[in-house]
Coordinates of C-alpha atoms in Angstrom, one line a residue:
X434 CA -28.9 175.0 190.2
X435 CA -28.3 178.3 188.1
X436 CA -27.9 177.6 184.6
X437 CA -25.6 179.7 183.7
X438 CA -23.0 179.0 186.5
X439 CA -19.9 176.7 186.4
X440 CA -19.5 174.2 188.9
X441 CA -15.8 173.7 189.5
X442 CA -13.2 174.1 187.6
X443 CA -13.3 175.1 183.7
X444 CA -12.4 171.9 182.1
X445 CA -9.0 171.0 181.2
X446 CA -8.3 170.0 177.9
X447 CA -5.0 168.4 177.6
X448 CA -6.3 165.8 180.0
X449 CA -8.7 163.4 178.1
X450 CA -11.9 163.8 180.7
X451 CA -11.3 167.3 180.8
X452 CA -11.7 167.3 176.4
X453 CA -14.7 164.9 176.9
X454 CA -16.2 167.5 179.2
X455 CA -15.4 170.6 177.0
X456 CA -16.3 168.4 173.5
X457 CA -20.1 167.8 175.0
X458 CA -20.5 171.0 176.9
X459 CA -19.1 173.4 174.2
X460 CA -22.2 174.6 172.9
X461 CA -24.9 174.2 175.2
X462 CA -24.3 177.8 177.3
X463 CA -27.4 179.4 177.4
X464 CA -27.5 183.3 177.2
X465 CA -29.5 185.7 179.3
X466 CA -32.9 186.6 178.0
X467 CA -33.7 189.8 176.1
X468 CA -35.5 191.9 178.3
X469 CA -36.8 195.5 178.3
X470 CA -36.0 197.8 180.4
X471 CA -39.9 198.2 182.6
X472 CA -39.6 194.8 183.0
X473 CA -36.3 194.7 184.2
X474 CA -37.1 197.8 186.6
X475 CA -40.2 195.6 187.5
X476 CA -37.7 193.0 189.1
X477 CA -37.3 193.0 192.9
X478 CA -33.5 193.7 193.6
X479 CA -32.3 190.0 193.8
X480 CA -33.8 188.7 190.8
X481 CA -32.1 192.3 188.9
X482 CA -29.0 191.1 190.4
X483 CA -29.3 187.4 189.0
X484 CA -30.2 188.6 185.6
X485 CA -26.8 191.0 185.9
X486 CA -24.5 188.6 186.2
X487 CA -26.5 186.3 183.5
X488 CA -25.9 189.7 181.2
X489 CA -22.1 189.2 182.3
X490 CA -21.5 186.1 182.1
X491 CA -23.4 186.1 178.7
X492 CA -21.1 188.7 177.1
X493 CA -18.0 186.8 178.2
X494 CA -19.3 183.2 176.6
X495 CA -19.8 184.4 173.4
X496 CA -20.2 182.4 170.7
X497 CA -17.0 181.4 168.7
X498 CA -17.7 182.8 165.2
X499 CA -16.7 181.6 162.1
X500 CA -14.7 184.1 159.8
X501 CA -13.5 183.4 156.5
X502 CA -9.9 183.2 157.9
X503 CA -11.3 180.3 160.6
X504 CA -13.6 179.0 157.7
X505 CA -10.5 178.1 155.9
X506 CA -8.4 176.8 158.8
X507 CA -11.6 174.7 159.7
X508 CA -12.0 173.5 156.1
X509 CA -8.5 172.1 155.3
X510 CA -8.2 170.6 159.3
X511 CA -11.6 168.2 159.3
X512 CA -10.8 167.1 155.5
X513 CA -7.4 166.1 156.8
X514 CA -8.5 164.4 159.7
X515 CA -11.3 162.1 158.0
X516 CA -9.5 161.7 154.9
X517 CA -6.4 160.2 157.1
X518 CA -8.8 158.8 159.5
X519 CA -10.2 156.1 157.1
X520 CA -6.6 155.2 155.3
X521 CA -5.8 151.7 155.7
X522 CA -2.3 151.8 155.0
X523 CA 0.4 151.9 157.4
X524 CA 2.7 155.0 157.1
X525 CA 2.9 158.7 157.7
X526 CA 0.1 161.0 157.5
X527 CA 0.4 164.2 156.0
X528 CA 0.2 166.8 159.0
X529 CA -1.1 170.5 159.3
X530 CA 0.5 173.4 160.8
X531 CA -1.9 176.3 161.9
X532 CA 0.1 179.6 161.9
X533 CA -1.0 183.1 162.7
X534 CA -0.3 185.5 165.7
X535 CA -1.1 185.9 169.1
X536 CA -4.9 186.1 170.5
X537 CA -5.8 185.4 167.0
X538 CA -8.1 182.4 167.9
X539 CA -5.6 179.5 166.4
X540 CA -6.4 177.1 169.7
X541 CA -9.9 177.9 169.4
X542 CA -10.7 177.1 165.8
X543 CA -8.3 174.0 165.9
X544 CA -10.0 172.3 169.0
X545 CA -13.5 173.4 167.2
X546 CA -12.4 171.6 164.2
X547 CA -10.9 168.4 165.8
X548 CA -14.3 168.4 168.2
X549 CA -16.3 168.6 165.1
X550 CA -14.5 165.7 163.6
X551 CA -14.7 163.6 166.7
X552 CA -18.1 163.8 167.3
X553 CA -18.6 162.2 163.4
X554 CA -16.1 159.6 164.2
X555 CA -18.0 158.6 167.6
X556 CA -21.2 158.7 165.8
X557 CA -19.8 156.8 163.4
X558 CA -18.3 154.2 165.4
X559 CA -21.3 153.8 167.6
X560 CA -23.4 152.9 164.7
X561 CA -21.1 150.5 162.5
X562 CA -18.8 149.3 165.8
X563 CA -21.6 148.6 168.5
X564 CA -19.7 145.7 169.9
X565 CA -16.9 147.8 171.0
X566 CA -18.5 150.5 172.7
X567 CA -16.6 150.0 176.8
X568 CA -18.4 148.1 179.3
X569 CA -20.4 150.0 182.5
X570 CA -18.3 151.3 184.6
X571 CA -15.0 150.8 182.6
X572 CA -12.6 153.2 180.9
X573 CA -13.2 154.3 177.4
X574 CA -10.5 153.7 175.9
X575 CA -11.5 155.3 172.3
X576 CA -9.6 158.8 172.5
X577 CA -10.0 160.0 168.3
X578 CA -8.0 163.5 169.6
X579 CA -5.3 164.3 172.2
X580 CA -4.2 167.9 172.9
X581 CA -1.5 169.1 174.7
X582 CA 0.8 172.3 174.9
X583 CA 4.5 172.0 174.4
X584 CA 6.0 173.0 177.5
X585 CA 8.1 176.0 177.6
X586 CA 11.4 174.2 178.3
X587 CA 11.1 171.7 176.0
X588 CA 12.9 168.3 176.1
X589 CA 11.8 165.1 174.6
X590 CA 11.0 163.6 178.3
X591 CA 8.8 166.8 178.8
X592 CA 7.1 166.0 175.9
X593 CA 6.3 162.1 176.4
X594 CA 4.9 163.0 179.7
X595 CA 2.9 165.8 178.8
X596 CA 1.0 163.0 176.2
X597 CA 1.1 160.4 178.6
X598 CA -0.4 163.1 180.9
X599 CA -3.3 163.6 178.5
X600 CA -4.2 159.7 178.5
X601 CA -3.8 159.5 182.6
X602 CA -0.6 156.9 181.5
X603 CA 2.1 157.0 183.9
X604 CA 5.8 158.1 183.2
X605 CA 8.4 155.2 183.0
X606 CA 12.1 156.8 183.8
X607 CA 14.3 156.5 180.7
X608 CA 13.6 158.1 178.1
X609 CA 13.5 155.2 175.7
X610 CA 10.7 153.6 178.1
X611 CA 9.0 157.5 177.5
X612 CA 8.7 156.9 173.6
X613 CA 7.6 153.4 174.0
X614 CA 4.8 154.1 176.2
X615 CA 4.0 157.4 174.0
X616 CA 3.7 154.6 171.3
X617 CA 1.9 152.4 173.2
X618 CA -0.8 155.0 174.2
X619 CA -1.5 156.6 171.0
X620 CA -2.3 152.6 169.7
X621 CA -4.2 151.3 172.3
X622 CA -6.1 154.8 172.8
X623 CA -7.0 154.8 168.9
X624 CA -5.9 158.1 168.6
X625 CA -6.5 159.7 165.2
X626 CA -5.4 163.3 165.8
X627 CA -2.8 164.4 168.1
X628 CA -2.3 168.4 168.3
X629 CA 0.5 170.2 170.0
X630 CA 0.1 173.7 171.0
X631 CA 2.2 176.5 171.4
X632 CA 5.0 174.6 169.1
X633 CA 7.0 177.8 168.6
X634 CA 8.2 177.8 172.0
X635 CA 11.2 175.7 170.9
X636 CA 14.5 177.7 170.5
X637 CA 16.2 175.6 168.3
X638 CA 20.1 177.2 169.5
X639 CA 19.5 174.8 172.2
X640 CA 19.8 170.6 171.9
X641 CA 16.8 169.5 174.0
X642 CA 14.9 171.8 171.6
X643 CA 16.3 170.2 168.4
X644 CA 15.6 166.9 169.8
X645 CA 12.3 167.4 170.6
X646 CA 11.3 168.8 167.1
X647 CA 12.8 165.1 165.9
X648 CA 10.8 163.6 168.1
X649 CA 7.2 165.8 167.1
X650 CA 8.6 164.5 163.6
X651 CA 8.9 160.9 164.4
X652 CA 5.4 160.8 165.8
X653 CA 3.4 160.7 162.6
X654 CA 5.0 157.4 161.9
X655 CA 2.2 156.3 164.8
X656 CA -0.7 156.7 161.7
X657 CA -1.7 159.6 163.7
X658 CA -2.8 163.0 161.8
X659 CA -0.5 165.8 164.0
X660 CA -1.7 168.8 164.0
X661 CA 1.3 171.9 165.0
X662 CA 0.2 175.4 166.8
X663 CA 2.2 178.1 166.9
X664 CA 2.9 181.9 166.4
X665 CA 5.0 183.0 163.5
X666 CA 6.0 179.3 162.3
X667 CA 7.9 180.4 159.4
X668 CA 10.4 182.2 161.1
X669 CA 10.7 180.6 164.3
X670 CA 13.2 177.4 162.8
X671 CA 11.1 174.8 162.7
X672 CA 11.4 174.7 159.2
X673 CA 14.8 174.7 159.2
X674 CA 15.9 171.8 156.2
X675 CA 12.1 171.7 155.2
X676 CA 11.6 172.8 151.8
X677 CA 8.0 172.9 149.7
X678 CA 7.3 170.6 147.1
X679 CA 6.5 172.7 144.0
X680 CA 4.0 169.7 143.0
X681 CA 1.8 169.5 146.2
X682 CA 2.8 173.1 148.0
X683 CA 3.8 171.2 150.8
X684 CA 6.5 171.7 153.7
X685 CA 8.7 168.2 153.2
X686 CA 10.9 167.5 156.6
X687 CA 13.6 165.0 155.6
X688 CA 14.0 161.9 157.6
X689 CA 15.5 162.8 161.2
X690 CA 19.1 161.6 161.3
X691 CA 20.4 162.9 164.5
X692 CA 19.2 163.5 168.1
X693 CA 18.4 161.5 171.4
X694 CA 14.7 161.2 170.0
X695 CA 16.1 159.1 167.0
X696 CA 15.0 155.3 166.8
X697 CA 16.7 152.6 165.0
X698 CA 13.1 153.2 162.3
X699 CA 13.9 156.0 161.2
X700 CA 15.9 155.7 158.2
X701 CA 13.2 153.8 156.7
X702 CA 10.5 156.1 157.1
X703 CA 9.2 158.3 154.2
X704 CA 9.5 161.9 154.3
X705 CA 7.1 164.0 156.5
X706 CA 5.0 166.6 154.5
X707 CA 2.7 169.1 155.9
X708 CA 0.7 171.9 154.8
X709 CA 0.4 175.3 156.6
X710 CA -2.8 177.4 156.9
X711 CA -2.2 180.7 157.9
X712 CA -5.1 182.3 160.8
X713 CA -4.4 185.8 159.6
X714 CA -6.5 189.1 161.7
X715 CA -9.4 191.2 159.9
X716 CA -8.1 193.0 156.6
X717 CA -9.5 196.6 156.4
X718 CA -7.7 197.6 153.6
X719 CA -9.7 195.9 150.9
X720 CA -14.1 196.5 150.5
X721 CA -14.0 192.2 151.4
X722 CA -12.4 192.5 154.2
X723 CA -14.3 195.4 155.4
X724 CA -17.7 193.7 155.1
X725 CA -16.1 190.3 156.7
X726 CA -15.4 192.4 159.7
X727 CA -18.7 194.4 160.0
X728 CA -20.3 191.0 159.6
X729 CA -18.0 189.8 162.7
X730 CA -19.3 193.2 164.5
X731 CA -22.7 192.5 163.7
X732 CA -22.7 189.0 165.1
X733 CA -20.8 190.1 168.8
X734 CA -23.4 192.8 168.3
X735 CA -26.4 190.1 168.4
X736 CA -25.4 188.6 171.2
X737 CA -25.2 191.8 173.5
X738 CA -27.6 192.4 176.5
X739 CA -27.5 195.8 177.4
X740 CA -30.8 198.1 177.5
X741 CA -29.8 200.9 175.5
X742 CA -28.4 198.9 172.5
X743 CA -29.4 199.5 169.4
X744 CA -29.3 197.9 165.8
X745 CA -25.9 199.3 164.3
X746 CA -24.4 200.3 167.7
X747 CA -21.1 198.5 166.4
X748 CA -21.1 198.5 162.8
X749 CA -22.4 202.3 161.8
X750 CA -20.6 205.5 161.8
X751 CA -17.0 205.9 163.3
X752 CA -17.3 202.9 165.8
X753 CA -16.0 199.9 163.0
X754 CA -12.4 201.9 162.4
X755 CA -12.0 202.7 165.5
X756 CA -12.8 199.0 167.0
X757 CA -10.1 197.9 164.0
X758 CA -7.6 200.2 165.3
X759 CA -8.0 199.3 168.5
X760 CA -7.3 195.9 168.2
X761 CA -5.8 195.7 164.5
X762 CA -8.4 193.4 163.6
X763 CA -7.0 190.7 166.2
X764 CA -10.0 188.7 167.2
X765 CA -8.9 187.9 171.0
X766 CA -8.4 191.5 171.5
X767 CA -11.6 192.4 169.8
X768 CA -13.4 190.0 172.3
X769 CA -11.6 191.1 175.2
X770 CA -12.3 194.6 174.6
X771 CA -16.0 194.3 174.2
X772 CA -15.8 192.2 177.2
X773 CA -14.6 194.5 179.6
X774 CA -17.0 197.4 177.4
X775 CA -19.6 195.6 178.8
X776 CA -18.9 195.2 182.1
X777 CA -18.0 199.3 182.3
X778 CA -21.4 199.5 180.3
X779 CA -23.4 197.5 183.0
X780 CA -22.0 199.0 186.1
X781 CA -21.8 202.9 185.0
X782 CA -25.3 202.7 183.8
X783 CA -24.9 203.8 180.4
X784 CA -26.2 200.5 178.6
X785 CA -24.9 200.5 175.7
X786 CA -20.9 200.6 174.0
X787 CA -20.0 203.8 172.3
X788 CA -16.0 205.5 171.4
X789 CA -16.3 207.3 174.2
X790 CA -17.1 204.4 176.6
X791 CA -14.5 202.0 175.0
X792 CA -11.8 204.9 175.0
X793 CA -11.7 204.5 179.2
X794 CA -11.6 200.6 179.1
X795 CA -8.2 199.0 178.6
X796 CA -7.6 195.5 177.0
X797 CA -6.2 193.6 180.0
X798 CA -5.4 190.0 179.1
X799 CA -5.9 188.4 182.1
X800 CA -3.7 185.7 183.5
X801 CA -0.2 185.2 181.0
X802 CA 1.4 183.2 183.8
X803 CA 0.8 180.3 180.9
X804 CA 2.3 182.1 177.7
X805 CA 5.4 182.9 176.5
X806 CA 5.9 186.9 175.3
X807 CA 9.1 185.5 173.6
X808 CA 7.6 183.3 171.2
X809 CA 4.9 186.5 170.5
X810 CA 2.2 184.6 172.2
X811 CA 1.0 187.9 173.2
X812 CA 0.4 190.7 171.1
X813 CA 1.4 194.1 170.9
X814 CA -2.0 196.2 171.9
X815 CA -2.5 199.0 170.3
X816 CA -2.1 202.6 173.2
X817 CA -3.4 206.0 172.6
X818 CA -6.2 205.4 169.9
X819 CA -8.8 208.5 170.4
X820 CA -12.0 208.4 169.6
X821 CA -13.7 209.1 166.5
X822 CA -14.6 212.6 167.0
X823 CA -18.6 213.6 167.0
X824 CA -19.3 215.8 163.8
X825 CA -20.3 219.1 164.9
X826 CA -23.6 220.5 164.8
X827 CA -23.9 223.4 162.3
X828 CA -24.7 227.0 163.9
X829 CA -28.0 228.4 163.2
X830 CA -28.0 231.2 161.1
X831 CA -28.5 235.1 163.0
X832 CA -31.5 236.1 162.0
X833 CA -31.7 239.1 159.2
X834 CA -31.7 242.2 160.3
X835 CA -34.5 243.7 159.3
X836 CA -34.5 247.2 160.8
X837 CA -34.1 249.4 157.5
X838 CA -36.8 247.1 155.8
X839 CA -39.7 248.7 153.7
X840 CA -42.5 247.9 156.0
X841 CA -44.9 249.6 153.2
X842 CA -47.2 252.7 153.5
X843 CA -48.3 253.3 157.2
X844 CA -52.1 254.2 158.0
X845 CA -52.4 258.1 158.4
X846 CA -52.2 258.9 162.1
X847 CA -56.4 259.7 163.4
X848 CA -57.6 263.4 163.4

């Protein structure tokens, strides 16, 4: 079996084997080895063909890097989740909304963080709760994170199924049935975290959509920590009748007192308070956020495999600005670009990524079948950025004439 080659399908995370999968799989990818040039011209033509692909599929399985934008996202999520995780008392937990734009690596970090946090909790579990590790051959039951994606017409039924989807559960017809089973799965699943993607989709001019913001609202009375994803959060509506507590900083959502999503609970629950993290792009306005993003170049730069690569191929000379204004600092174009670099790199022979290289590669996206332009899940890409242009070499200087120069006394001519 080749290493570096998927078998199947890539796994899917909002069903809970496909998270499992991801979750023990996420960092084991194993990149192509460094190799020089003679020896890879010593190859015989399959094995130079092998280690091409293992260059390619190298450069597009990067490692996910931490900036300090992710390093705070990742910070305040896994404190959230343990320090909920190990409250005793029934209630509402406080929840977290991740905010920032599209391609900026909100899923990413999230899922990172809530991985992170599970694999403490199973570790933890294992060791103190032996007895209740599942039988040989059974179900495990113990699902500490769920993820799903709103869907893009949103309606409370949508909503149930797509978390009973993520649990395997099947989908009862009303929609009072759909909450109770919603219930029903988070409980017997032990579900700590629940995170919902792409939670900007809802247009909040429509009722289905109001209801099923009333509903997201209702679940963290389930002692779940919810987690909220989405572009632009602050002016999408969701926090329409929110307001922040000047003591804590936090978003409060009054109780929900309309809506088909509304149970006969609700006026006895507590208020639901969340804070929001904003996943912002590279700064290079300021000297910090110039070195945080020539530290970013210099890690993607690490990872390359192409022969004629060189230390400071990304982060020296012109190349930095004009990668930033390429992909104004947005760290799914930046990927995507050097991605596709790469590949134009390999197969044109050149080796290595320079201006002039990554002004003829576009930023293609790929497959948007799945996002939604209207909620800004995909960014504006930036068109018609030239090349930092090479400094020109100086002219030699024209040699002095020296024609009317004092050569000094000549010999006399011979007799």
């Amino acid at each position: 079996m080749v290493p570096f080659l998927r078998v199947g399908p890539p796994p899917d995370r909002t069903r809970w084997e496909g998270w499992q999968q991801w979750r023990e799989i996420r960092e084991t990818f194993v990149p192509a080895p460094r190799l020089s040039l003679r020896e890879y011209s010593g190859m015989s033509p399959r094995r130079r063909a092998l280690h091409d692909l293992h260059r390619t599929a190298t450069h597009v399985n990067m490692r996910l890097q931490e900036t300090p934008m992710s390093r705070r996202v990742s910070d305040l999520m896994r404190g959230r989740l343990q320090n909920n995780a190990v409250k005793f008392m029934p209630g509402t937990r406080d929840g977290l909304m991740i905010n920032g734009g599209g391609f900026q690596g909100k899923t990413e970090t999230a899922c990172s963080a809530a991985a992170a946090f599970e694999d403490l909790w199973r570790a933890v579990h294992h060791q103190l709760l032996p007895d209740q590790a599942p039988l040989a051959g059974t179900r495990d039951v113990f699902v500490p994170v769920a993820y799903c994606r709103l869907p893009v017409k949103a309606t409370p039924k949508a909503l149930c199924k797509t978390i009973l989807d993520v649990y395997g559960d099947p989908h009862p017809n009303t929609l009072d049935d759909l909450i109770r089973s919603v219930r029903d799965a988070v409980r017997d699943h032990n579900t700590t975290a629940l995170l919902i993607d792409d939670v900007t989709r809802l247009r909040l001019h429509r009722g289905d959509d109001q209801d099923t913001l009333d509903l997201i609202r209702e679940l963290m009375d389930l002692n779940v920590t919810l987690v909220l994803i989405g572009v632009d959060i602050p002016h999408s509506g969701l926090l329409r009748g929110a307001y922040i507590d000047p003591h804590t900083r936090q978003w409060v959502f009054p109780d929900v007192k309309r809506g088909k999503s509304h149970n006969d609970g609700a006026s006895t629950q507590t208020e639901r308070r969340f804070d929001m993290v904003d996943l912002d792009p590279f700064d290079y306005s300021t000297p910090t956020g110039i070195t945080a993003f020539l530290e970013h170049l210099a890690g993607i730069e690490e990872q390359l495999r192409l022969f004629h690569s060189c230390e400071g191929m990304l982060t020296t000379g012109g190349m930095p600005e004009y990668l930033f204004r390429r992909t104004h600092g947005i760290v799914g174009l930046l990927r995507r670009l050097v991605e596709d670099g790469c590949t134009e790199a390999i197969t044109s022979g050149e080796e290595r990524l320079t201006p002039e290289l990554l002004a003829r590669t576009s930023i293609r996206l790929g497959n948007l079948a799945d996002l939604d332009p209207e909620a800004g899940e995909v960014p504006e890409i930036p068109l018609n950025v030239k090349p930092p242009q090479q400094p020109r070499k100086k002219a030699g200087r024209r040699p002095r004439n020296t024609v009317f120069d004092d050569q000094g006394d000549r010999p006399a001519a011979d007799g």
